[in-house]
CSV table of C-alpha atoms and ligand atoms in Angstrom, one decimal:
chain,number,residue,atom,x,y,z
A,12,MET,CA,-13.7,33.2,-35.0
A,13,ALA,CA,-16.9,31.4,-36.1
A,14,LYS,CA,-20.1,32.6,-34.5
A,15,LYS,CA,-23.7,32.2,-34.7
A,16,ASN,CA,-25.1,32.6,-38.1
A,17,SER,CA,-28.2,34.6,-38.0
A,18,HIS,CA,-27.5,36.7,-41.1
A,19,VAL,CA,-27.9,34.1,-43.9
A,20,THR,CA,-30.8,32.6,-45.0
A,21,TRP,CA,-30.0,29.1,-44.3
A,22,GLY,CA,-28.9,29.9,-40.8
A,23,GLY,CA,-31.7,27.9,-39.0
A,24,ARG,CA,-30.0,24.6,-38.4
A,25,PHE,CA,-26.6,25.8,-37.7
A,26,THR,CA,-25.2,26.5,-34.1
A,27,ALA,CA,-22.2,28.1,-35.5
A,28,GLY,CA,-21.5,30.4,-38.4
A,29,PRO,CA,-18.9,29.9,-41.2
A,30,ALA,CA,-15.2,30.7,-40.5
A,31,GLU,CA,-14.0,34.2,-41.9
A,32,LEU,CA,-11.8,32.0,-44.3
A,33,MET,CA,-14.6,30.1,-45.3
A,34,LEU,CA,-16.7,33.2,-46.2
A,35,GLN,CA,-13.9,34.5,-48.1
A,36,PHE,CA,-13.4,31.2,-49.8
A,37,SER,CA,-17.1,30.6,-50.8
A,38,GLU,CA,-18.5,34.0,-51.6
A,39,SER,CA,-19.4,34.7,-55.2
A,40,VAL,CA,-20.9,38.0,-54.7
A,41,SER,CA,-17.6,39.6,-55.9
A,42,PHE,CA,-18.4,38.4,-59.5
A,43,ASP,CA,-22.2,37.3,-59.5
A,44,ARG,CA,-23.2,40.7,-58.5
A,45,ARG,CA,-23.5,41.6,-62.2
A,46,LEU,CA,-26.5,39.4,-62.3
A,47,ALA,CA,-28.5,41.8,-60.1
A,48,PRO,CA,-30.8,43.1,-62.9
A,49,PHE,CA,-31.5,39.5,-64.0
A,50,ASP,CA,-32.0,38.4,-60.4
A,51,ILE,CA,-34.4,41.2,-59.7
A,52,ALA,CA,-36.4,40.6,-62.9
A,53,GLY,CA,-36.7,36.8,-61.9
A,54,SER,CA,-37.8,37.8,-58.5
A,55,LYS,CA,-40.5,40.3,-59.9
A,56,ALA,CA,-41.8,37.4,-62.1
A,57,HIS,CA,-41.8,34.8,-59.3
A,58,SER,CA,-43.6,37.2,-56.9
A,59,ALA,CA,-46.1,38.2,-59.6
A,60,MET,CA,-46.9,34.5,-60.1
A,61,LEU,CA,-47.1,33.8,-56.4
A,62,ALA,CA,-49.8,36.4,-56.1
A,63,HIS,CA,-51.5,35.0,-59.3
A,64,VAL,CA,-51.9,31.7,-57.8
A,65,GLY,CA,-53.0,33.2,-54.3
A,66,LEU,CA,-49.7,32.3,-52.2
A,67,ILE,CA,-49.2,35.8,-51.5
A,68,THR,CA,-51.6,39.0,-51.8
A,69,PRO,CA,-51.5,41.6,-54.5
A,70,LYS,CA,-50.4,44.2,-51.9
A,71,GLU,CA,-47.5,41.8,-50.8
A,72,ARG,CA,-46.7,41.4,-54.3
A,73,ASP,CA,-46.7,45.3,-54.8
A,74,ALA,CA,-44.6,45.9,-51.8
A,75,ILE,CA,-42.0,43.4,-53.0
A,76,HIS,CA,-41.9,45.0,-56.6
A,77,ALA,CA,-41.4,48.4,-55.2
A,78,GLY,CA,-38.7,47.2,-52.8
A,79,LEU,CA,-36.9,45.4,-55.8
A,80,ASP,CA,-37.2,48.5,-58.0
A,81,ALA,CA,-35.6,50.5,-55.3
A,82,ILE,CA,-32.8,48.1,-54.9
A,83,LEU,CA,-32.3,47.9,-58.8
A,84,ALA,CA,-32.1,51.8,-58.8
A,85,GLU,CA,-29.5,51.6,-56.0
A,86,VAL,CA,-27.5,49.0,-57.7
A,87,HIS,CA,-27.4,51.0,-60.9
A,88,ALA,CA,-26.4,54.2,-59.1
A,89,GLY,CA,-23.6,52.1,-57.3
A,90,LYS,CA,-25.3,52.9,-53.9
A,91,PHE,CA,-26.2,49.4,-52.9
A,92,THR,CA,-24.0,47.9,-50.2
A,93,TRP,CA,-22.8,44.3,-51.2
A,94,GLU,CA,-22.0,42.1,-48.2
A,95,THR,CA,-19.5,39.4,-48.6
A,96,LYS,CA,-20.8,37.6,-45.5
A,97,LEU,CA,-24.2,37.2,-47.5
A,98,GLU,CA,-22.5,35.0,-50.0
A,99,ASP,CA,-24.1,35.9,-53.3
A,100,VAL,CA,-26.0,38.1,-55.3
A,101,HIS,CA,-29.3,36.2,-54.4
A,102,MET,CA,-28.9,36.5,-50.6
A,103,ASN,CA,-27.6,40.0,-50.8
A,104,ILE,CA,-30.7,41.1,-52.6
A,105,GLU,CA,-33.1,39.0,-50.6
A,106,GLN,CA,-31.7,40.3,-47.3
A,107,ALA,CA,-31.8,44.0,-48.3
A,108,LEU,CA,-35.4,43.4,-49.4
A,109,THR,CA,-36.4,41.7,-46.1
A,110,GLN,CA,-34.9,44.5,-44.3
A,111,ARG,CA,-37.3,47.1,-46.1
A,112,VAL,CA,-40.2,45.1,-46.9
A,113,PRO,CA,-41.8,42.4,-44.3
A,114,ALA,CA,-43.4,40.6,-47.3
A,115,ALA,CA,-40.0,39.8,-48.6
A,116,ALA,CA,-40.0,36.8,-46.4
A,117,LYS,CA,-42.5,35.2,-48.5
A,118,LEU,CA,-40.5,35.8,-51.8
A,119,HIS,CA,-38.6,32.6,-51.8
A,120,THR,CA,-41.8,30.6,-51.5
A,121,ALA,CA,-41.5,27.6,-54.0
A,122,ARG,CA,-38.1,28.7,-55.1
A,123,SER,CA,-34.6,27.6,-54.4
A,124,ARG,CA,-31.4,29.3,-55.2
A,125,ASN,CA,-30.7,26.4,-57.6
A,126,ASP,CA,-33.5,27.2,-59.9
A,127,GLN,CA,-33.1,31.0,-59.2
A,128,VAL,CA,-29.5,31.0,-60.3
A,129,ALA,CA,-30.3,28.8,-63.4
A,130,THR,CA,-32.9,31.4,-64.2
A,131,ASP,CA,-30.7,34.5,-63.8
A,132,MET,CA,-28.1,32.8,-66.0
A,133,ARG,CA,-30.5,32.0,-68.7
A,134,LEU,CA,-31.7,35.5,-68.8
A,135,TRP,CA,-28.0,36.7,-68.9
A,136,PHE,CA,-27.3,34.4,-71.7
A,137,LYS,CA,-30.1,35.8,-73.8
A,138,TYR,CA,-28.8,39.4,-73.0
A,139,ALA,CA,-25.0,38.4,-73.5
A,140,CYS,CA,-25.5,36.6,-76.9
A,141,ALA,CA,-27.7,39.8,-78.2
A,142,ALA,CA,-24.9,42.0,-77.0
A,143,LEU,CA,-22.1,40.2,-78.5
A,144,GLY,CA,-24.0,39.6,-81.8
A,145,GLU,CA,-24.3,43.6,-82.0
A,146,LYS,CA,-20.5,43.9,-81.3
A,147,ILE,CA,-19.5,41.4,-84.1
A,148,LEU,CA,-22.0,43.2,-86.3
A,149,GLY,CA,-20.2,46.3,-85.8
A,150,ALA,CA,-16.7,44.4,-86.8
A,151,GLN,CA,-18.5,43.2,-89.8
A,152,ARG,CA,-19.8,46.6,-90.9
A,153,ALA,CA,-16.2,47.9,-90.7
A,154,LEU,CA,-15.1,45.0,-92.8
A,155,LEU,CA,-17.7,45.9,-95.4
A,156,ALA,CA,-16.5,49.5,-95.5
A,157,VAL,CA,-13.0,48.5,-96.1
A,158,ALA,CA,-14.1,46.1,-98.9
A,159,GLU,CA,-16.1,48.8,-100.5
A,160,ALA,CA,-13.2,51.3,-100.3
A,161,ASN,CA,-10.9,48.6,-101.9
A,162,ARG,CA,-13.3,47.3,-104.4
A,163,ASP,CA,-11.0,46.9,-107.4
A,164,VAL,CA,-7.8,45.7,-105.5
A,165,LEU,CA,-6.5,42.3,-106.4
A,166,ILE,CA,-4.3,40.1,-104.2
A,167,PRO,CA,-2.7,36.7,-104.5
A,168,GLY,CA,-4.8,34.0,-102.4
A,169,TYR,CA,-2.4,31.7,-100.4
A,170,THR,CA,-2.4,28.1,-99.5
A,171,HIS,CA,0.6,26.9,-97.2
A,172,LEU,CA,1.5,30.5,-97.0
A,173,GLN,CA,2.7,30.3,-100.8
A,174,ARG,CA,0.9,32.5,-103.4
A,175,ALA,CA,-1.8,30.3,-105.0
A,176,GLN,CA,-4.4,32.1,-107.1
A,177,PRO,CA,-5.5,35.8,-107.8
A,178,VAL,CA,-8.5,36.9,-105.9
A,179,PHE,CA,-10.3,40.1,-105.5
A,180,LEU,CA,-9.2,41.6,-102.1
A,181,SER,CA,-13.1,41.7,-101.2
A,182,HIS,CA,-13.3,38.0,-101.9
A,183,HIS,CA,-10.7,37.4,-99.0
A,184,LEU,CA,-12.2,39.9,-96.8
A,185,PHE,CA,-15.5,38.4,-97.3
A,186,ALA,CA,-14.0,35.1,-96.2
A,187,TRP,CA,-13.5,36.7,-92.9
A,188,MET,CA,-17.1,38.1,-93.1
A,189,GLU,CA,-18.5,34.5,-93.3
A,190,MET,CA,-16.5,33.5,-90.3
A,191,LEU,CA,-17.8,36.3,-88.4
A,192,ASP,CA,-21.4,35.9,-89.6
A,193,ARG,CA,-21.4,32.2,-88.4
A,194,ASP,CA,-20.3,33.6,-84.9
A,195,ARG,CA,-23.3,35.6,-84.8
A,196,ALA,CA,-25.4,32.6,-85.9
A,197,ARG,CA,-23.8,30.6,-83.3
A,198,LEU,CA,-24.6,33.2,-80.4
A,199,ALA,CA,-28.2,33.4,-81.8
A,200,ASP,CA,-28.4,29.4,-81.4
A,201,VAL,CA,-27.2,29.7,-77.7
A,202,ALA,CA,-29.6,32.5,-77.0
A,203,ALA,CA,-32.6,30.1,-78.4
A,204,HIS,CA,-31.3,27.3,-76.1
A,205,ALA,CA,-31.4,29.6,-73.3
A,206,ASN,CA,-34.9,30.4,-73.9
A,207,TRP,CA,-36.4,27.9,-71.4
A,208,SER,CA,-37.8,28.9,-68.0
A,209,PRO,CA,-36.1,26.9,-65.1
A,210,LEU,CA,-38.3,28.4,-62.4
A,211,GLY,CA,-40.4,25.8,-60.6
A,212,SER,CA,-37.7,23.2,-60.5
A,213,GLY,CA,-36.9,24.3,-56.9
A,214,ALA,CA,-33.8,22.8,-55.4
A,215,ILE,CA,-34.2,19.5,-57.3
A,216,ALA,CA,-37.7,18.3,-57.2
A,217,GLY,CA,-40.0,21.1,-57.7
A,218,THR,CA,-42.6,22.0,-55.1
A,219,THR,CA,-45.8,20.9,-53.4
A,220,LEU,CA,-47.3,24.4,-53.8
A,221,PRO,CA,-49.6,25.1,-56.5
A,222,ILE,CA,-47.4,27.3,-58.8
A,223,ASP,CA,-47.8,28.5,-62.4
A,224,ARG,CA,-44.7,27.8,-64.3
A,225,GLU,CA,-45.9,29.0,-67.5
A,226,PHE,CA,-47.0,32.4,-66.0
A,227,THR,CA,-43.5,33.0,-64.9
A,228,ALA,CA,-42.0,32.0,-68.3
A,229,LYS,CA,-44.2,34.3,-69.9
A,230,ALA,CA,-43.5,37.2,-67.5
A,231,LEU,CA,-39.8,36.6,-68.1
A,232,GLY,CA,-39.9,36.3,-71.8
A,233,PHE,CA,-39.2,32.6,-72.1
A,234,VAL,CA,-41.6,32.2,-75.1
A,235,ASP,CA,-41.5,30.9,-78.6
A,236,ALA,CA,-42.1,32.9,-81.6
A,237,LYS,CA,-45.8,32.6,-81.2
A,238,GLY,CA,-45.6,34.0,-77.4
A,239,ARG,CA,-46.1,30.4,-76.0
A,240,PRO,CA,-44.3,29.9,-72.9
A,241,GLN,CA,-41.4,27.5,-72.8
A,242,VAL,CA,-40.5,25.7,-69.5
A,243,THR,CA,-37.8,23.1,-68.9
A,244,GLN,CA,-39.0,19.7,-68.7
A,245,ASN,CA,-36.9,18.0,-66.0
A,246,SER,CA,-36.4,19.6,-62.5
A,247,MET,CA,-33.2,17.6,-61.8
A,248,ASP,CA,-31.7,18.3,-65.2
A,249,THR,CA,-32.5,22.0,-64.8
A,250,VAL,CA,-30.5,22.5,-61.8
A,251,ALA,CA,-27.7,20.4,-62.9
A,252,ASP,CA,-27.4,21.5,-66.5
A,253,ARG,CA,-24.7,23.8,-67.4
A,254,ASP,CA,-24.7,23.1,-71.2
A,255,LEU,CA,-25.4,26.7,-72.0
A,256,PHE,CA,-22.2,27.7,-70.3
A,257,ILE,CA,-20.3,25.4,-72.4
A,258,GLU,CA,-22.0,26.4,-75.5
A,259,PHE,CA,-21.6,30.1,-74.8
A,260,ALA,CA,-17.9,29.7,-74.0
A,261,ALA,CA,-17.5,27.7,-77.2
A,262,ALA,CA,-19.1,30.3,-79.4
A,263,CYS,CA,-16.8,32.8,-77.7
A,264,ALA,CA,-13.8,30.6,-78.3
A,265,THR,CA,-14.9,30.0,-81.8
A,266,PHE,CA,-15.0,33.6,-82.4
A,267,GLY,CA,-11.7,34.1,-80.7
A,268,VAL,CA,-10.2,31.6,-83.2
A,269,HIS,CA,-11.6,33.6,-86.1
A,270,ALA,CA,-10.4,36.8,-84.6
A,271,SER,CA,-7.0,35.3,-84.3
A,272,ARG,CA,-6.9,34.0,-87.8
A,273,ILE,CA,-7.9,37.4,-89.2
A,274,ALA,CA,-5.3,39.1,-86.8
A,275,GLU,CA,-2.7,36.6,-88.2
A,276,ASP,CA,-3.4,37.7,-91.8
A,277,LEU,CA,-3.2,41.4,-90.7
A,278,ILE,CA,0.1,40.9,-89.1
A,279,LEU,CA,1.6,39.3,-92.1
A,280,TRP,CA,0.1,41.8,-94.5
A,281,SER,CA,1.6,44.6,-92.4
A,282,SER,CA,5.1,43.2,-92.4
A,283,THR,CA,7.7,44.8,-94.4
A,284,GLU,CA,8.0,41.6,-96.5
A,285,PHE,CA,4.2,41.8,-97.6
A,286,LYS,CA,3.6,45.4,-97.2
A,287,PHE,CA,0.0,45.0,-98.4
A,288,ILE,CA,-1.4,47.3,-95.5
A,289,GLU,CA,-0.7,50.0,-93.3
A,290,LEU,CA,-2.3,49.2,-89.8
A,291,PRO,CA,-3.9,52.3,-88.0
A,292,ASP,CA,-1.4,54.1,-85.5
A,293,ALA,CA,-4.3,54.1,-83.0
A,294,PHE,CA,-4.1,50.3,-82.7
A,295,CYS,CA,-0.5,49.9,-82.9
A,296,THR,CA,2.4,50.5,-80.5
A,297,GLY,CA,6.1,51.5,-80.8
A,298,SER,CA,9.1,49.9,-79.2
A,299,SER,CA,10.9,51.3,-76.1
A,300,LEU,CA,14.2,50.8,-77.9
A,301,MET,CA,13.9,50.7,-81.5
A,302,PRO,CA,12.7,53.9,-82.7
A,303,GLN,CA,11.6,52.7,-86.3
A,304,LYS,CA,9.3,50.0,-84.9
A,305,LYS,CA,5.6,49.9,-85.2
A,306,ASN,CA,4.1,46.9,-84.0
A,307,PRO,CA,0.7,45.3,-84.6
A,308,ASP,CA,-0.3,45.1,-81.0
A,309,SER,CA,-3.8,44.9,-81.3
A,310,CYS,CA,-3.7,41.9,-83.8
A,311,GLU,CA,-1.2,40.1,-81.5
A,312,LEU,CA,-3.5,40.7,-78.4
A,313,LEU,CA,-6.4,39.3,-80.4
A,314,ARG,CA,-4.3,36.2,-81.1
A,315,GLY,CA,-3.5,36.0,-77.5
A,316,LYS,CA,-6.8,36.5,-76.1
A,317,SER,CA,-8.1,33.5,-78.1
A,318,ALA,CA,-6.1,31.4,-76.1
A,319,ARG,CA,-7.9,32.8,-72.9
A,320,LEU,CA,-11.3,32.2,-74.5
A,321,GLN,CA,-10.3,28.7,-75.3
A,322,GLY,CA,-9.1,28.3,-71.6
A,323,ASN,CA,-12.6,29.5,-70.3
A,324,LEU,CA,-14.2,26.8,-72.4
A,325,HIS,CA,-11.8,24.0,-71.1
A,326,THR,CA,-12.5,25.3,-67.5
A,327,LEU,CA,-16.2,24.8,-68.0
A,328,LEU,CA,-15.8,21.2,-69.5
A,329,THR,CA,-13.5,20.1,-66.7
A,330,LEU,CA,-15.7,21.7,-63.9
A,331,THR,CA,-18.7,19.8,-65.0
A,332,LYS,CA,-17.2,16.5,-66.4
A,333,GLY,CA,-17.2,14.5,-63.1
A,334,LEU,CA,-20.3,16.0,-61.2
A,335,PRO,CA,-23.0,13.6,-60.0
A,336,LEU,CA,-26.5,15.0,-60.4
A,337,THR,CA,-27.7,17.5,-59.4
A,338,TYR,CA,-26.2,20.8,-58.2
A,339,ASN,CA,-23.0,20.9,-56.5
A,340,ARG,CA,-21.2,23.8,-55.1
A,341,ASP,CA,-18.4,23.5,-57.6
A,342,LEU,CA,-21.0,24.9,-60.1
A,343,GLN,CA,-20.4,28.4,-58.6
A,344,GLU,CA,-17.2,28.4,-60.3
A,345,ASP,CA,-19.3,28.3,-63.7
A,346,LYS,CA,-19.5,32.2,-63.6
A,347,PRO,CA,-16.1,33.6,-63.8
A,348,PRO,CA,-15.3,31.8,-67.2
A,349,VAL,CA,-18.5,32.9,-68.8
A,350,PHE,CA,-18.2,36.5,-67.6
A,351,ASP,CA,-14.6,36.7,-68.8
A,352,SER,CA,-15.5,35.2,-72.2
A,353,PHE,CA,-18.2,37.9,-72.5
A,354,ASP,CA,-15.8,40.6,-71.6
A,355,GLN,CA,-13.1,39.7,-73.6
A,356,THR,CA,-15.3,38.7,-76.8
A,357,ALA,CA,-16.8,42.2,-76.4
A,358,ILE,CA,-13.7,44.1,-76.4
A,359,CYS,CA,-12.1,41.7,-79.2
A,360,ALA,CA,-15.0,42.5,-81.4
A,361,ASP,CA,-14.6,46.2,-81.0
A,362,VAL,CA,-10.8,46.2,-81.3
A,363,LEU,CA,-11.1,44.0,-84.5
A,364,GLY,CA,-13.6,46.6,-85.9
A,365,GLY,CA,-11.5,49.4,-84.9
A,366,THR,CA,-8.2,47.8,-86.5
A,367,LEU,CA,-10.0,46.9,-89.6
A,368,ALA,CA,-11.7,50.4,-89.9
A,369,GLY,CA,-8.3,52.0,-89.8
A,370,MET,CA,-6.3,50.0,-92.0
A,371,THR,CA,-5.2,51.2,-95.5
A,372,PHE,CA,-4.1,49.1,-98.6
A,373,TYR,CA,-0.8,49.7,-100.5
A,374,ARG,CA,-2.4,49.2,-103.9
A,375,GLU,CA,0.8,49.1,-105.8
A,376,ARG,CA,2.2,46.5,-103.6
A,377,CYS,CA,-0.9,44.3,-103.9
A,378,ALA,CA,-0.8,44.9,-107.7
A,379,ALA,CA,2.9,43.7,-108.0
A,380,ALA,CA,2.1,40.7,-105.8
A,381,VAL,CA,-0.8,39.5,-108.0
A,382,ALA,CA,0.9,40.3,-111.3
A,383,ASP,CA,3.0,36.9,-111.0
A,384,PRO,CA,1.7,35.1,-114.0
A,385,ALA,CA,2.5,31.8,-112.2
A,386,LEU,CA,-0.6,32.3,-110.1
A,387,LEU,CA,-2.5,31.6,-113.3
A,388,ALA,CA,-0.7,28.2,-113.9
A,389,THR,CA,-3.9,26.4,-113.2
A,390,ASP,CA,-6.0,28.5,-115.6
A,391,LEU,CA,-3.4,27.5,-118.2
A,392,ALA,CA,-4.2,23.9,-117.5
A,393,ASP,CA,-7.8,24.6,-117.7
A,394,TYR,CA,-7.0,26.1,-121.1
A,395,LEU,CA,-5.7,22.8,-122.2
A,396,VAL,CA,-8.6,20.9,-120.7
A,397,LEU,CA,-10.8,23.0,-123.0
A,398,ARG,CA,-8.8,21.9,-126.0
A,399,GLY,CA,-9.6,18.3,-125.0
A,400,VAL,CA,-6.5,17.5,-122.9
A,401,ALA,CA,-7.0,15.3,-119.9
A,402,PHE,CA,-6.6,17.3,-116.6
A,403,ARG,CA,-3.8,15.1,-115.3
A,404,ASP,CA,-1.8,15.4,-118.5
A,405,ALA,CA,-2.5,19.2,-118.7
A,406,HIS,CA,-1.3,19.6,-115.2
A,407,HIS,CA,1.9,17.9,-116.1
A,408,ALA,CA,2.4,20.0,-119.1
A,409,VAL,CA,1.9,23.1,-117.5
A,410,GLY,CA,4.2,21.9,-114.8
A,411,ALA,CA,7.0,21.4,-117.4
A,412,VAL,CA,6.2,25.0,-118.8
A,413,VAL,CA,6.7,26.3,-115.2
A,414,ARG,CA,10.1,24.5,-114.9
A,415,LEU,CA,11.2,25.9,-118.4
A,416,ALA,CA,10.4,29.3,-117.4
A,417,GLU,CA,12.1,28.9,-114.0
A,418,GLU,CA,15.4,27.4,-115.9
A,419,ASN,CA,15.4,30.3,-118.2
A,420,SER,CA,14.8,32.8,-115.5
A,421,VAL,CA,11.8,34.3,-117.4
A,422,ALA,CA,8.2,34.9,-116.3
A,423,LEU,CA,5.8,32.3,-117.4
A,424,ASP,CA,4.1,34.4,-119.9
A,425,GLN,CA,7.4,35.3,-121.5
A,426,LEU,CA,8.3,32.0,-123.0
A,427,PRO,CA,8.2,31.6,-126.7
A,428,THR,CA,5.2,30.1,-128.1
A,429,GLU,CA,7.3,27.5,-130.1
A,430,GLU,CA,8.9,26.3,-126.8
A,431,VAL,CA,5.7,26.0,-125.2
A,432,GLN,CA,4.1,24.1,-128.0
A,433,LYS,CA,7.2,21.6,-127.8
A,434,ILE,CA,5.8,20.6,-124.3
A,435,HIS,CA,2.3,20.1,-125.6
A,436,ALA,CA,1.0,20.4,-129.1
A,437,ALA,CA,-2.4,21.5,-127.7
A,438,PHE,CA,-1.0,24.9,-126.9
A,439,GLY,CA,-2.3,27.4,-129.4
A,440,ALA,CA,-1.1,30.9,-130.5
A,441,ASP,CA,-3.5,32.4,-128.1
A,442,TRP,CA,-2.1,30.6,-125.1
A,443,VAL,CA,-0.7,33.9,-123.3
A,444,GLU,CA,-4.2,35.4,-123.3
A,445,VAL,CA,-4.6,33.1,-120.3
A,446,PHE,CA,-2.5,35.6,-118.2
A,447,ASP,CA,-4.7,38.6,-118.7
A,448,LEU,CA,-5.7,38.9,-115.1
A,449,ARG,CA,-9.1,40.5,-115.3
A,450,ARG,CA,-10.1,38.1,-118.0
A,451,ALA,CA,-9.0,35.3,-115.8
A,452,LEU,CA,-11.1,36.4,-113.0
A,453,ALA,CA,-14.1,37.2,-115.1
A,454,LYS,CA,-14.2,33.5,-116.0
A,455,ARG,CA,-14.8,32.6,-112.3
A,456,THR,CA,-18.6,32.9,-112.6
A,457,GLY,CA,-20.0,30.1,-110.1
A,458,THR,CA,-21.4,30.9,-106.9
A,459,GLY,CA,-18.9,31.3,-104.1
A,460,MET,CA,-16.1,32.1,-106.7
A,461,PRO,CA,-14.0,35.4,-107.0
A,462,GLY,CA,-15.1,36.5,-110.3
A,463,PRO,CA,-16.4,40.2,-110.4
A,464,LEU,CA,-20.0,39.3,-110.9
A,465,GLN,CA,-19.9,37.1,-107.9
A,466,VAL,CA,-18.1,39.6,-105.8
A,467,ALA,CA,-20.7,42.1,-106.8
A,468,ARG,CA,-23.3,39.7,-105.6
A,469,GLN,CA,-21.6,39.4,-102.4
A,470,PHE,CA,-21.4,43.1,-101.9
A,471,ALA,CA,-25.1,43.3,-102.4
A,472,ARG,CA,-25.8,40.3,-100.1
A,473,TRP,CA,-23.6,41.9,-97.4
A,474,LYS,CA,-25.0,45.3,-97.7
A,475,LYS,CA,-28.4,44.0,-97.2
A,476,ARG,CA,-27.5,41.5,-94.3
A,477,LEU,CA,-25.6,44.1,-92.3
A,478,LYS,CA,-28.2,46.9,-92.7
B,519,LIG,N1,-24.0,31.4,-55.5
B,519,LIG,C1,-24.5,30.0,-55.8
B,519,LIG,C2,-23.9,29.6,-57.3
B,519,LIG,O1,-23.7,30.3,-58.1
B,519,LIG,C3,-26.0,30.1,-55.9
B,519,LIG,C4,-26.5,28.8,-55.8
B,519,LIG,C5,-26.4,28.1,-54.3
B,519,LIG,N2,-27.2,27.0,-54.3
B,519,LIG,C6,-26.9,26.1,-53.2
B,519,LIG,N3,-27.5,25.0,-53.1
B,519,LIG,N4,-25.9,26.3,-52.4
B,519,LIG,O2,-23.8,28.3,-57.5
């Protein structure tokens, strides 16, 4: 039964409290309690500001701070009692504080839960982006170690999952490295966008009280590189805006896509058909029926989790698309998807790092795959180009050479020179030298190419960058 509602902060204008079912339905404390450290930091800064402008006394501020510190310690120790009937993290903490510290009745002066939750989440996004950046950095370091351990290995690069051209394995691994590095940069961008203080926006229209928004911004670290405070510029936008949620979920989803594509390469490479790599036992599982099986489960789950990360982004886009300004309670549903994106991205980055760190390469299998001279057919066309043949004609001539080799069931480099010269007179006696793999790679000297000099440059670059 609904009863008089004195426990909640907004109870004054109500004669009856919410139904039990409504409490269950509307509570968010079960998931937003993880914001407690950020909520407490926000309240400390806010009360410091209130004292600074004379709205509370220094004594009241100190009592509030001591009370909040005690609550934080209890939260960390798992001793704080969270009450569902108090709805959310904000009211749970404020109520607990009010019971201990009379001055806490003044804490919510010139503040609304709307600018409060916006503040908590901006602080959380800054933390979350930094934490995920570190996790991804860990995966990148694992990747660099694998590249270093297999520095001289060559493999075919693929397009359309068909063998295309030879590359250093490291060049392929460094393609993944670039993807992961963009993920870190994207998260850093989200953190930079989060770096504006909402406090002072109130419910939607600020406050009549003489607050100091810059003071709070500084106290909470919402400052630019020069330490100047950054405060949001429109109170209505501030409490309605959920762009950060979308950006954060998008950054996680993009990482998920990257992890999934890397995982797919690993799954292929570990198959008997490729057998380029052995995945670590620690990240694989067996079959309950087939004793011989070793399944690449960590990779498959990375691929699967990426769907979940995309789903979270989609939830947020759909959640916000039709909302009138400003705050609507729908927005409480903004937190589960971003928390889930954080948790899943964090564990995915760790698992990716662990899987990469433990994999080993079958060098002979890689060498055999890359030995196919057909991988250098393009180099043969380039050879003709250097002898004055137009590329289209060169491409056509080499195509005819490939066909001839296929018809005669011989490798491309085993064709008699006279036969090749019948196809195009520009083929010289030295045409087979093109098929020297190391020589072919050494010719790829430009930035971003898989030649040994460039790969060495990339090793140096990543070693420096991932220090
Ligand atoms: N738990 C709420 C949320 O996460 C806090 C903001 C409540 N604001 C309000 N006007 N009811 O959205």
